Amino acid sequence: MDQGVALFHPEQMDLRLSKSSQVYELLREAIISLRLAPDAPILEREISAQLGVSRTPLREAILQLATENLVRIAPSDGTFVNRIIPSEVLQGQLVRDTIEMRLTRLAARNFGDTFEKDFELSLFRQSSAAKRQDVDEFFALDNEFHRLICQCAGFPEAWQTIHGATGQLDRCRRLAFSLEAHYSAVYDEHAAMYEKLRTRDEDGVAEIFQVQLDSTFPSIDILLRERPDVVAGAEADFDIALIR
Amino acid sequence: MDQGVALFHPEQMDLRLSKSSQVYELLREAIISLRLAPDAPILEREISAQLGVSRTPLREAILQLATENLVRIAPSDGTFVNRIIPSEVLQGQLVRDTIEMRLTRLAARNFGDTFEKDFELSLFRQSSAAKRQDVDEFFALDNEFHRLICQCAGFPEAWQTIHGATGQLDRCRRLAFSLEAHYSAVYDEHAAMYEKLRTRDEDGVAEIFQVQLDSTFPSIDILLRERPDVVAGAEADFDIALIR
DNA sequence: TCCTTGATGTTTATATACCAATATATCGGC
DNA sequence: GCCGATATATTGGTATATAAACATCAAGGA
């Protein structure tokens, strides 16, 4: 009813996972990429029909998104995609700046040779996606790269914690990325990080990662300038000094 | 069938929340307190009957617990309480040591007088629970105290991230607590932290919090000595040096 | 003896239908 | 135009049924 063309199709799903997980991944990607825009309603009946699943797994997926504050469930009213909430973007930045930074240092300290081929494959795919200017793919590979670092640090489950706390931040980074398309800069940073990891240069990898983290702040500026409509509240809420 | 007496009763539930959330809190508390022991099966039919809710909200609660790795869902086999997983205890410690430490410092920097009464009420209730030697209550208030600090730091949602990452750690702390019952030491630390927060002494509060964080390591020793049966894997897996 | 095979029962995973509660929109009356 | 009754849509929760996967164990053959 709402859209002329359906946003979701059954063939998008990854059949190896449970239905709930498949639907969750699909919805999350749609929200992060802004294909599902802030304030857009999520109709259980409509989406379950589009995807060919029942309300049960769909509801489970939506609940998960609600715990990440990506959607807002208003009982007896509807479920809606949340706008980008400045304080939660900053919270995500705080999480990356603390845990992920610590894990990245640990990964350098404990780097094991068995990860070499994983990193090299990841970097190759990144360069490939960069050449094709494929935002979706590159952004997914960016996440995979950092998840790989968590594994390398010996705390693979920690990625879940980080990922669950950076939904709002990801929307912001992703949007800035699609507007700026600075593929090569990010690729170069990742390649440099890998070199430092491989040589167990803890301070070296931390320094580069800090640069990448700080590049979020210009992204926030871009977001505010280009798409104030997707942000909740006033510009002043982005008080970056709060976390420095 | 499994137990002579039912672990759960309908009257335990907090009616202000949704059924899913009520069941989630109840199950989580039971797991953290070890009333639901590791390897114990969680039967959807049985528990939904005990609590007087249908399988749908119960399942949603179980799924949430599964994302925290407190339970393991084996499709077509059963759902079981996980043992305490050393690497995830350390991960929880890592999370507290990084994010929560940062937030605690922020709370001191931004302390607002409106929080004074909240802290004072919390401390009063802590001392009351300590007098009564009420482990359940004191442990819950301990968590509430740290959550309050997150609020005070301006990132109330961040508690969710911390809480979701420290389930395994909490079981360990909680068990050591019930074996040691060092109520007064923890209360004194909290009172001292509040004093430092109130006077906006960032380094001061950080120092005390660090002491409290470090007290986890003796707790791990207690856990290994007294209850090796609830731990997954070998003692050697607790390689604390990994995160120092 | 050992291995394979298949029957059987249990459990989760999903689907479906239905009811309750409630927020919102609609529409009529003034 | 404003207000209130009513209709409608949506989530929350219940109940039940079916499917699919798996563990277990007995039976049977090499």
XYZ file of C-alpha atoms (C1' of nucleotides) in Angstrom:
548
model
C 0.000 0.000 0.000
C 2.691 2.423 1.028
C 5.161 1.990 -1.780
C 4.633 1.418 -5.415
C 7.331 -1.238 -5.405
C 8.085 -3.645 -2.603
C 11.303 -3.038 -0.660
C 11.769 -6.672 0.243
C 11.769 -9.917 -1.653
C 12.093 -13.492 -0.461
C 15.147 -14.208 -2.570
C 17.206 -11.694 -0.587
C 17.339 -14.042 2.338
C 20.298 -16.125 3.422
C 18.873 -19.585 3.861
C 21.612 -20.802 6.182
C 20.291 -18.707 9.048
C 17.040 -18.919 10.901
C 14.180 -16.889 9.525
C 14.397 -14.455 12.421
C 18.069 -13.778 11.749
C 17.545 -13.464 8.034
C 14.790 -10.934 8.503
C 16.830 -9.090 11.113
C 19.831 -8.726 8.834
C 17.670 -7.622 5.961
C 15.813 -4.997 7.946
C 18.934 -3.731 9.643
C 20.754 -3.274 6.370
C 17.757 -1.446 4.959
C 17.695 0.887 7.942
C 21.439 1.542 8.025
C 21.469 2.298 4.317
C 18.464 4.608 4.743
C 16.503 2.637 2.162
C 14.093 2.399 5.041
C 13.979 6.064 5.937
C 13.542 7.457 9.447
C 9.908 7.756 10.512
C 8.877 5.168 7.938
C 6.340 2.753 9.382
C 7.188 -0.921 9.611
C 3.995 -2.813 9.025
C 4.185 -6.344 10.315
C 1.541 -7.646 7.961
C 2.953 -5.948 4.892
C 6.556 -6.970 5.410
C 5.753 -10.509 6.422
C 3.789 -10.784 3.189
C 6.609 -9.298 1.104
C 9.181 -11.665 2.583
C 6.962 -14.682 2.721
C 7.434 -15.270 6.428
C 4.902 -15.228 9.202
C 4.575 -12.593 11.882
C 6.404 -14.708 14.478
C 9.991 -14.489 13.152
C 9.369 -10.994 11.864
C 8.338 -9.862 15.329
C 11.480 -11.380 16.785
C 13.592 -9.470 14.294
C 11.802 -6.223 15.060
C 12.271 -6.723 18.802
C 15.991 -7.087 18.257
C 16.075 -3.869 16.271
C 14.149 -2.186 19.062
C 16.780 -3.133 21.618
C 19.305 -1.351 19.407
C 17.002 1.652 19.252
C 16.864 1.492 15.495
C 13.086 1.210 15.572
C 10.489 2.465 17.973
C 7.550 0.219 18.844
C 4.463 2.178 19.808
C 1.927 -0.299 21.152
C -1.428 -0.043 19.477
C -0.033 2.503 17.098
C 2.751 1.157 14.984
C 6.439 0.484 14.623
C 8.607 3.159 13.072
C 12.199 3.595 12.012
C 13.882 5.923 14.462
C 15.639 9.049 13.361
C 19.351 9.302 13.958
C 19.690 10.207 17.617
C 22.741 12.408 18.256
C 23.419 11.186 21.777
C 23.418 7.605 20.565
C 25.733 8.367 17.685
C 28.140 9.770 20.246
C 27.599 6.740 22.416
C 28.575 4.508 19.519
C 31.667 6.589 18.977
C 32.476 6.223 22.674
C 32.169 2.468 22.389
C 34.479 2.244 19.417
C 36.917 4.681 20.962
C 37.168 2.594 24.115
C 36.528 -1.113 23.585
C 37.386 -1.387 19.950
C 40.540 0.635 20.433
C 41.573 -1.635 23.273
C 40.807 -4.736 21.221
C 42.759 -3.393 18.290
C 45.785 -2.966 20.524
C 45.302 -6.484 21.856
C 45.099 -7.806 18.314
C 48.495 -6.329 17.555
C 49.966 -7.754 20.737
C 48.626 -11.259 20.089
C 48.681 -11.326 16.300
C 48.702 -14.895 15.067
C 49.945 -15.874 11.638
C 46.811 -17.892 10.992
C 44.956 -14.630 10.422
C 47.216 -13.485 7.613
C 45.197 -15.034 4.840
C 41.914 -13.747 6.279
C 43.197 -10.188 6.373
C 44.671 -10.444 2.910
C 41.475 -11.790 1.447
C 39.495 -9.057 3.181
C 41.782 -6.354 1.860
C 41.607 -7.784 -1.641
C 37.828 -7.726 -1.572
C 37.884 -4.222 -0.228
C 40.007 -3.015 -3.093
C 37.732 -4.809 -5.494
C 34.604 -3.201 -4.040
C 36.379 0.161 -4.056
C 37.127 -0.165 -7.771
C 33.483 -0.971 -8.450
C 32.431 1.943 -6.221
C 30.060 -0.474 -4.507
C 28.985 1.322 -1.336
C 26.927 -1.553 0.064
C 29.720 -4.051 -0.374
C 32.482 -1.785 0.813
C 30.636 -0.785 3.945
C 29.924 -4.419 4.783
C 33.596 -5.274 4.243
C 34.647 -2.391 6.442
C 32.632 -3.919 9.277
C 34.015 -7.354 8.527
C 37.537 -6.022 8.734
C 37.027 -4.652 12.209
C 35.238 -7.790 13.284
C 38.247 -9.755 12.116
C 40.432 -7.631 14.366
C 38.223 -8.535 17.343
C 38.657 -12.189 16.517
C 42.375 -11.692 16.212
C 42.392 -10.082 19.659
C 40.904 -13.265 21.052
C 37.456 -11.831 21.770
C 35.288 -12.732 18.797
C 32.044 -12.250 20.728
C 32.997 -8.690 21.583
C 32.055 -7.681 18.076
C 28.444 -8.325 18.976
C 28.704 -5.795 21.751
C 30.277 -3.215 19.493
C 27.916 -3.864 16.608
C 24.871 -3.636 18.837
C 25.968 -0.277 20.172
C 26.875 1.374 16.888
C 23.671 1.128 14.876
C 23.017 4.834 14.997
C 26.660 5.626 14.338
C 26.712 3.262 11.371
C 23.836 5.084 9.724
C 25.772 8.279 10.046
C 29.046 6.823 8.744
C 27.277 5.050 5.954
C 25.469 8.140 4.760
C 28.614 10.237 4.825
C 30.366 7.489 2.934
C 27.833 7.387 0.144
C 28.059 11.158 -0.166
C 31.846 11.324 -0.087
C 32.923 7.961 -1.470
C 36.392 8.144 0.032
C 37.038 4.490 -0.703
C 40.736 4.765 -1.269
C 41.470 6.643 1.955
C 39.697 4.002 4.040
C 41.299 1.192 2.094
C 44.743 2.678 2.607
C 44.116 2.998 6.333
C 43.033 -0.620 6.559
C 46.055 -1.782 4.619
C 48.304 0.242 6.907
C 46.559 -1.139 9.978
C 47.145 -4.669 8.762
C 50.823 -3.948 8.261
C 51.096 -2.679 11.833
C 49.136 -5.641 13.174
C 51.317 -8.109 11.332
C 54.447 -6.557 12.781
C 52.830 -6.430 16.225
C 53.203 -2.670 16.380
C 50.593 -1.884 19.000
C 51.069 1.870 19.145
C 51.292 2.034 15.369
C 47.948 0.389 14.735
C 46.339 2.465 17.476
C 47.507 5.653 15.867
C 46.012 4.810 12.489
C 42.788 3.562 13.995
C 42.470 6.800 15.923
C 42.681 8.708 12.657
C 39.889 6.591 11.236
C 37.795 7.107 14.355
C 38.284 10.840 14.234
C 37.114 10.912 10.640
C 33.648 10.354 12.073
C 33.381 13.950 13.180
C 33.535 15.386 9.669
C 30.969 12.729 8.754
C 28.641 14.122 11.377
C 29.041 17.574 9.873
C 28.166 16.206 6.458
C 25.114 14.488 7.895
C 23.894 17.677 9.532
C 24.451 19.735 6.406
C 23.047 17.354 3.816
C 20.317 15.449 5.610
C 19.040 17.296 8.671
C 15.684 15.664 7.997
C 16.888 12.272 9.227
C 18.258 13.603 12.506
C 16.220 13.761 15.701
C 16.496 17.012 17.622
C 18.678 20.013 17.075
C 22.166 20.288 15.676
C 23.385 21.548 19.041
C 22.766 18.090 20.488
C 25.937 16.911 18.804
C 28.124 18.184 21.581
C 31.244 16.336 20.652
C 33.149 17.910 23.521
C 31.069 15.680 25.766
C 33.165 12.658 24.960
C 36.614 14.116 24.297
C 8.598 -32.933 35.781
C 12.212 -31.968 36.257
C 12.023 -30.330 39.649
C 9.968 -31.226 42.624
C 9.064 -27.584 43.141
C 8.530 -25.036 40.410
C 11.245 -22.394 40.020
C 8.890 -19.760 38.693
C 5.556 -18.356 39.746
C 3.268 -15.842 38.058
C 3.314 -13.447 41.014
C 7.034 -12.790 40.538
C 6.370 -10.703 37.463
C 6.487 -6.930 37.216
C 3.214 -5.987 35.594
C 4.393 -2.616 34.316
C 6.548 -4.200 31.642
C 5.600 -6.267 28.654
C 5.348 -9.970 29.253
C 8.500 -10.578 27.212
C 10.490 -8.179 29.362
C 9.082 -9.570 32.582
C 10.001 -13.094 31.631
C 13.408 -11.954 30.440
C 14.230 -10.264 33.737
C 13.015 -13.234 35.690
C 15.009 -15.754 33.714
C 18.106 -13.616 33.679
C 18.042 -13.150 37.424
C 17.577 -16.880 37.876
C 20.563 -17.595 35.670
C 22.843 -14.965 37.196
C 22.031 -16.173 40.688
C 22.670 -19.761 39.589
C 19.201 -20.789 40.724
C 19.029 -21.959 37.144
C 22.256 -23.911 37.058
C 24.529 -24.280 34.041
C 23.518 -27.119 31.721
C 19.980 -27.048 33.085
C 17.436 -27.419 30.307
C 14.961 -24.627 29.676
C 11.748 -26.198 28.536
C 9.489 -23.740 26.778
C 6.345 -25.647 27.554
C 7.159 -26.193 31.189
C 8.228 -22.637 31.972
C 5.414 -21.042 30.048
C 3.047 -23.160 32.108
C 4.745 -22.218 35.378
C 4.624 -18.517 34.611
C 1.214 -18.494 33.049
C 2.348 -16.932 29.785
C 2.236 -18.347 26.316
C 5.246 -19.524 24.401
C 5.521 -16.384 22.284
C 6.753 -13.904 24.939
C 8.779 -16.647 26.584
C 10.545 -17.378 23.332
C 11.301 -13.715 22.825
C 12.888 -13.627 26.286
C 14.936 -16.724 25.565
C 16.154 -15.286 22.280
C 17.396 -12.213 24.115
C 19.249 -14.388 26.592
C 20.760 -16.270 23.681
C 22.202 -13.077 22.194
C 23.922 -12.541 25.545
C 25.220 -16.106 25.405
C 23.600 -16.945 28.721
C 21.676 -19.769 27.095
C 22.409 -21.999 24.147
C 19.580 -22.851 21.776
C 20.145 -26.156 20.038
C 17.455 -26.422 17.391
C 15.506 -29.618 17.604
C 17.377 -30.594 20.731
C 16.779 -28.170 23.531
C 17.694 -24.909 25.177
C 20.241 -25.011 27.965
C 21.808 -22.618 30.421
C 25.387 -22.044 29.369
C 28.268 -22.630 31.696
C 30.381 -19.675 32.674
C 32.671 -19.098 29.734
C 36.069 -17.743 30.800
C 36.753 -15.756 27.655
C 33.407 -14.024 28.002
C 33.953 -13.213 31.637
C 37.147 -11.499 30.581
C 35.300 -9.775 27.784
C 32.842 -8.378 30.306
C 35.711 -7.174 32.417
C 37.200 -5.542 29.342
C 33.932 -3.743 28.674
C 33.647 -2.417 32.199
C 37.309 -1.477 32.262
C 36.977 0.562 29.105
C 33.486 1.979 28.535
C 32.251 2.043 32.053
C 35.477 3.570 33.296
C 35.220 6.260 30.651
C 31.584 6.919 31.535
C 32.424 7.112 35.214
C 34.989 9.778 34.477
C 32.476 11.642 32.348
C 29.952 11.454 35.159
C 32.377 13.187 37.489
C 33.118 15.825 34.901
C 29.448 16.554 34.206
C 27.958 15.837 37.614
C 24.608 17.570 37.954
C 23.075 18.363 41.311
C 19.776 16.829 40.233
C 21.330 13.417 40.720
C 22.196 13.985 44.361
C 18.960 12.614 45.738
C 19.074 9.587 43.431
C 22.544 8.663 44.614
C 21.684 9.240 48.240
C 18.576 7.102 48.006
C 20.551 4.374 46.269
C 23.254 4.426 48.944
C 20.655 4.318 51.701
C 19.019 1.280 50.187
C 22.398 -0.357 49.734
C 23.221 0.066 53.384
C 19.807 -1.290 54.280
C 20.244 -4.363 52.105
C 23.747 -4.821 53.515
C 22.367 -4.849 57.069
C 19.839 -7.457 56.082
C 22.562 -9.452 54.303
C 20.219 -9.622 51.325
C 22.400 -10.807 48.448
C 19.707 -10.557 45.775
C 18.780 -7.012 46.711
C 22.331 -5.797 47.231
C 23.506 -7.170 43.920
C 20.600 -5.541 42.114
C 21.343 -2.222 43.834
C 24.999 -2.507 42.878
C 23.950 -2.669 39.253
C 21.499 0.197 39.717
C 24.262 2.338 41.183
C 26.472 1.908 38.163
C 23.560 2.443 35.843
C 22.885 5.705 37.616
C 26.454 6.761 36.912
C 25.875 6.130 33.194
C 22.808 8.334 33.320
C 24.785 10.963 35.133
C 27.414 10.822 32.410
C 24.730 11.720 29.883
C 24.607 8.304 28.214
C 21.740 6.426 29.842
C 21.401 3.978 26.960
C 25.022 2.951 27.323
C 24.051 0.885 30.333
C 22.264 -1.467 27.987
C 25.493 -2.076 26.134
C 27.409 -2.737 29.325
C 24.709 -4.894 30.863
C 24.360 -6.966 27.726
C 28.083 -7.676 27.669
C 28.549 -8.565 31.305
C 26.124 -11.427 31.828
C 28.842 -13.997 32.229
C 30.883 -11.683 34.410
C 27.864 -10.958 36.594
C 27.377 -14.637 37.341
C 30.964 -14.803 38.475
C 30.770 -11.650 40.621
C 27.465 -12.675 42.059
C 28.654 -16.116 43.073
C 31.791 -14.775 44.702
C 29.642 -12.229 46.477
C 27.321 -14.798 47.963
C 30.340 -16.789 49.137
C 32.219 -13.836 50.573
C 29.485 -11.372 51.495
C 31.769 -8.356 51.520
C 28.835 -5.981 51.661
C 30.503 -3.277 53.675
C 33.578 -3.040 51.480
C 31.477 -2.539 48.363
C 29.181 -0.110 50.133
C 32.152 1.935 51.330
C 33.551 2.055 47.812
C 30.250 3.253 46.432
C 29.923 5.906 49.095
C 33.454 7.079 48.352
C 32.732 7.117 44.616
C 29.689 9.281 45.176
C 31.751 11.716 47.218
C 34.270 12.000 44.391
C 31.523 12.353 41.793
C 29.818 15.098 43.769
C 33.024 17.056 44.006
C 33.717 16.432 40.327
C 36.986 14.669 41.135
C 37.449 12.704 37.934
C 40.739 11.047 38.803
C 39.525 10.311 42.309
C 36.441 8.414 41.231
C 38.414 6.567 38.583
C 40.893 5.383 41.165
C 38.245 3.914 43.432
C 36.369 2.333 40.550
C 39.569 0.707 39.406
C 39.938 -0.884 42.820
C 36.427 -2.257 42.552
C 37.098 -3.565 39.055
C 40.286 -5.266 40.162
C 38.414 -7.019 42.929
C 36.956 -9.189 40.179
C 40.149 -11.168 39.831
C 40.029 -12.604 43.357
C 36.380 -13.381 42.607
C 37.451 -15.463 39.655
C 39.818 -17.398 41.883
C 36.990 -18.080 44.305
C 34.806 -19.251 41.458
C 37.447 -21.655 40.192
C 38.140 -23.023 43.635
C 34.594 -23.410 44.906
C 32.535 -24.132 41.821
C 34.623 -25.532 38.979
C 31.527 -27.443 37.926
C 29.815 -24.317 36.568
C 32.779 -23.253 34.441
C 33.222 -24.289 30.829
C 36.687 -25.456 29.911
C 39.863 -25.492 31.913
C 41.146 -23.139 34.548
C 44.002 -22.132 32.302
C 41.518 -20.412 30.015
C 41.344 -17.564 32.498
C 44.444 -15.924 31.148
C 44.017 -12.609 32.812
C 47.235 -11.338 31.314
C 45.349 -11.273 28.009
C 43.607 -8.056 28.906
C 46.116 -6.303 31.151
C 31.538 -57.843 18.006
C 30.663 -53.877 15.425
C 28.423 -51.104 12.308
C 24.554 -49.490 9.840
C 19.827 -48.590 9.456
C 15.474 -47.110 10.656
C 11.716 -46.288 13.957
C 10.367 -43.278 17.574
C 9.907 -39.552 20.606
C 11.293 -34.930 21.918
C 12.257 -30.230 20.968
C 12.599 -26.078 18.597
C 10.980 -23.291 14.399
C 7.403 -21.505 12.019
C 2.703 -20.701 10.655
C -1.950 -19.388 11.489
C -5.979 -17.686 13.552
C -7.946 -15.146 16.979
C -8.910 -11.885 20.819
C -7.801 -7.811 23.705
C -6.299 -3.240 24.427
C -5.522 1.100 22.716
C -4.028 4.995 19.880
C -5.600 7.381 15.981
C -8.578 8.802 12.388
C -13.149 9.621 10.711
C -17.382 11.568 10.628
C -21.668 13.501 12.350
C -23.883 16.906 15.140
C -23.872 21.302 17.023
C -15.034 25.481 13.429
C -15.110 22.444 17.371
C -16.204 18.374 20.013
C -17.333 13.856 20.944
C -18.867 9.187 19.577
C -17.536 5.654 16.685
C -14.833 2.978 13.484
C -10.449 1.359 12.242
C -5.810 -0.091 12.384
C -1.941 -1.885 15.001
C 0.618 -4.166 18.378
C 0.488 -7.584 22.399
C -0.598 -11.908 23.643
C -2.847 -16.618 23.407
C -3.687 -21.061 21.580
C -2.826 -24.552 18.513
C -1.067 -27.015 14.700
C 2.517 -28.535 11.639
C 7.318 -29.065 10.046
C 11.983 -30.132 10.586
C 15.917 -31.575 13.035
C 18.031 -34.318 16.194
C 19.091 -37.972 19.877
C 18.418 -42.392 21.174
C 18.117 -47.073 20.856
C 16.666 -51.489 19.068
C 17.073 -54.618 15.184
C 19.602 -56.823 11.876
C 23.437 -58.085 8.941
C 28.571 -58.507 7.937
